[in-house]
Amino acid sequence: MSAFNYHHYTPFTKRYLNAVKKQLGLPKNAPLDYEVMRHVLEDPAILSSINADIFMLEQFHAKAGHVIIPSAAISDKVSKDQFTSANPPSWQWPAKVTTVSVPHGKTFASHKVDGILVGWMKSSEISRHMNKMLRHYNIDEWYEPVEKEGHRLTIAINSPMDEDPINHPCMLRSAFTTSEIYDFMNNDIMLPTEHGADPLAAEEHEILREVSNYIVSLGVYISSHPEIVKSGQPTWLKNSIRNPKSAKYLTI
């Protein structure tokens, strides 16, 4: 298999921080991460709708994340076999935070996606990891969002419709509680992202719906066949992936 057959998720945090610096006329290496994070914290719409979760998940992923690499055959199978119509006894995901690499030939609503960030974490852990992330930026504030019980599945992609990703990066994001996962699986119900995120355009909604369907279906497949998940980075991928060195690789 070619080393260039997969798209890999591009971190949103670095893109966002660099965009703010560029808007201020400053170089990428300007030590402004603290000031940018303060700006995010002072804007509830930004903090609540998209970026806070993504910042936190990427921060956690850099230290303890996994990269899931579905084979082209598995990727095609979960896209076509409609696993989301099932209702298995349980829905699981193999790690708290992962990036899912996407085969180059795979599109979502006719758009290419450069990889998917997936968080599957207990709601009670989200605030704790959020605060760790803030302390990384020397911000000593206690983040206390309104949280639901149980796990939450967060799915995020850099928007393939983004017209100006360098200056104004845009992310599409969905979030599901366990019960909402089953509503999505069985009834195709995808509620608006909480905390007043910007409404999605119809095409953005369809892209995100297909991406969410792909991840939920992949989770169903992994739950039904946990033995297919293998640890280790494929030899053909060793020189082509740009992810944290500490990341663990899971192949399917």
Short mmCIF file of C-alpha atoms in Angstrom, two decimals, residues 18-160:
data_model
loop_
_atom_site.label_atom_id
_atom_site.label_comp_id
_atom_site.label_asym_id
_atom_site.label_seq_id
_atom_site.Cartn_x
_atom_site.Cartn_y
_atom_site.Cartn_z
CA ASN A 18 -1.48 31.34 13.57
CA ALA A 19 -4.51 32.99 11.92
CA VAL A 20 -4.95 35.36 14.86
CA LYS A 21 -1.25 36.24 14.80
CA LYS A 22 -1.42 36.88 11.07
CA GLN A 23 -4.45 39.14 11.51
CA LEU A 24 -2.35 41.14 14.00
CA GLY A 25 0.53 41.35 11.54
CA LEU A 26 2.80 39.18 13.68
CA PRO A 27 5.00 36.21 12.72
CA LYS A 28 3.89 32.64 13.51
CA ASN A 29 6.56 32.27 16.17
CA ALA A 30 5.38 35.33 18.12
CA PRO A 31 4.87 34.26 21.76
CA LEU A 32 1.20 35.22 21.81
CA ASP A 33 -0.53 31.93 22.64
CA TYR A 34 -1.45 33.23 26.10
CA GLU A 35 -2.99 36.41 24.71
CA VAL A 36 -4.90 34.47 22.06
CA MET A 37 -6.29 32.10 24.67
CA ARG A 38 -7.32 35.05 26.83
CA HIS A 39 -9.20 36.41 23.81
CA VAL A 40 -10.95 33.04 23.41
CA LEU A 41 -11.89 32.95 27.08
CA GLU A 42 -13.34 36.44 26.93
CA ASP A 43 -15.60 35.55 23.99
CA PRO A 44 -18.22 33.04 25.22
CA ALA A 45 -19.40 32.35 21.69
CA ILE A 46 -15.96 31.17 20.63
CA LEU A 47 -15.22 29.33 23.86
CA SER A 48 -18.51 27.47 24.01
CA SER A 49 -19.36 26.73 20.42
CA ILE A 50 -16.25 25.16 18.94
CA ASN A 51 -12.76 26.04 19.98
CA ALA A 52 -12.57 25.19 23.66
CA ASP A 53 -13.39 21.53 23.15
CA ILE A 54 -11.07 21.28 20.17
CA PHE A 55 -8.18 23.02 21.94
CA MET A 56 -8.58 20.67 24.88
CA LEU A 57 -8.89 17.51 22.79
CA GLU A 58 -5.85 18.36 20.71
CA GLN A 59 -3.85 19.18 23.84
CA PHE A 60 -4.80 15.82 25.33
CA HIS A 61 -4.13 14.01 22.06
CA ALA A 62 -0.60 15.38 21.90
CA LYS A 63 0.19 13.53 25.12
CA ALA A 64 -2.01 10.46 25.08
CA GLY A 65 -3.79 10.28 21.75
CA HIS A 66 -4.27 7.50 19.25
CA VAL A 67 -4.35 7.51 15.46
CA ILE A 68 -6.86 5.09 13.93
CA ILE A 69 -6.12 3.97 10.40
CA PRO A 70 -9.03 2.07 8.84
CA SER A 71 -8.14 -0.06 5.85
CA ALA A 72 -9.69 1.08 2.61
CA ALA A 73 -11.94 -2.00 2.67
CA ILE A 74 -13.22 -1.29 6.20
CA SER A 75 -13.68 2.38 5.38
CA ASP A 76 -15.75 1.46 2.34
CA LYS A 77 -17.73 -1.12 4.34
CA VAL A 78 -18.82 1.23 7.12
CA SER A 79 -19.77 3.80 4.50
CA LYS A 80 -22.02 1.46 2.52
CA ASP A 81 -23.40 -1.15 4.92
CA GLN A 82 -25.37 1.30 7.05
CA PHE A 83 -24.26 -0.01 10.45
CA THR A 84 -26.00 2.98 11.98
CA SER A 85 -29.35 1.27 11.38
CA ALA A 86 -28.41 -1.26 14.06
CA ASN A 87 -28.83 -0.90 17.80
CA PRO A 88 -26.11 -2.99 19.47
CA PRO A 89 -26.06 -3.62 23.24
CA SER A 90 -23.27 -1.08 23.64
CA TRP A 91 -21.39 1.51 21.64
CA GLN A 92 -17.70 1.95 22.41
CA TRP A 93 -14.65 3.67 21.02
CA PRO A 94 -11.08 2.41 21.56
CA ALA A 95 -9.54 5.57 23.06
CA LYS A 96 -10.47 8.86 24.73
CA VAL A 97 -9.08 11.02 21.94
CA THR A 98 -8.16 9.87 18.46
CA THR A 99 -7.58 11.17 15.00
CA VAL A 100 -9.03 8.99 12.26
CA SER A 101 -7.10 8.91 9.00
CA VAL A 102 -9.28 8.86 5.91
CA PRO A 103 -8.44 7.11 2.62
CA HIS A 104 -7.80 9.58 -0.19
CA GLY A 105 -10.64 8.23 -2.28
CA LYS A 106 -13.19 8.72 0.50
CA THR A 107 -15.45 11.78 0.26
CA PHE A 108 -18.27 13.08 2.44
CA ALA A 109 -21.15 14.74 0.58
CA SER A 110 -18.75 14.91 -2.39
CA HIS A 111 -16.10 16.77 -0.35
CA LYS A 112 -12.68 15.47 0.65
CA VAL A 113 -11.95 15.57 4.38
CA ASP A 114 -8.37 15.70 5.66
CA GLY A 115 -8.95 13.45 8.66
CA ILE A 116 -11.31 13.44 11.64
CA LEU A 117 -10.74 14.32 15.31
CA VAL A 118 -12.78 12.13 17.67
CA GLY A 119 -13.20 12.55 21.41
CA TRP A 120 -14.97 9.82 23.46
CA MET A 121 -14.72 10.87 27.07
CA LYS A 122 -16.70 10.88 30.30
CA SER A 123 -18.41 14.23 30.75
CA SER A 124 -16.89 14.49 34.24
CA GLU A 125 -13.39 14.34 32.69
CA ILE A 126 -13.92 17.11 30.19
CA SER A 127 -13.66 19.96 32.70
CA ARG A 128 -10.58 18.42 34.31
CA HIS A 129 -8.75 18.15 31.01
CA MET A 130 -9.97 21.59 30.00
CA ASN A 131 -8.37 23.07 33.08
CA LYS A 132 -5.13 21.22 32.39
CA MET A 133 -5.15 22.74 28.93
CA LEU A 134 -5.70 26.25 30.32
CA ARG A 135 -2.85 25.84 32.78
CA HIS A 136 -0.65 24.91 29.82
CA TYR A 137 -1.26 28.48 28.62
CA ASN A 138 -0.63 29.86 32.14
CA ILE A 139 -4.31 30.66 32.58
CA ASP A 140 -5.48 29.85 36.08
CA GLU A 141 -9.23 29.70 35.59
CA TRP A 142 -11.72 27.02 36.47
CA TYR A 143 -13.75 25.94 33.47
CA GLU A 144 -17.15 24.67 34.58
CA PRO A 145 -19.45 24.01 31.63
CA VAL A 146 -22.91 22.54 31.98
CA GLU A 147 -22.31 18.85 31.42
CA LYS A 148 -24.46 15.80 30.94
CA GLU A 149 -23.93 12.43 32.59
CA GLY A 150 -22.10 9.60 30.91
CA HIS A 151 -19.80 9.77 27.91
CA ARG A 152 -19.83 12.34 25.16
CA LEU A 153 -18.73 11.73 21.59
CA THR A 154 -17.21 14.77 19.91
CA ILE A 155 -16.49 14.69 16.17
CA ALA A 156 -14.69 17.54 14.44
CA ILE A 157 -13.21 18.29 11.03
CA ASN A 158 -11.61 21.25 9.37
CA SER A 159 -14.36 22.46 7.06
CA PRO A 160 -13.73 21.33 3.45
#
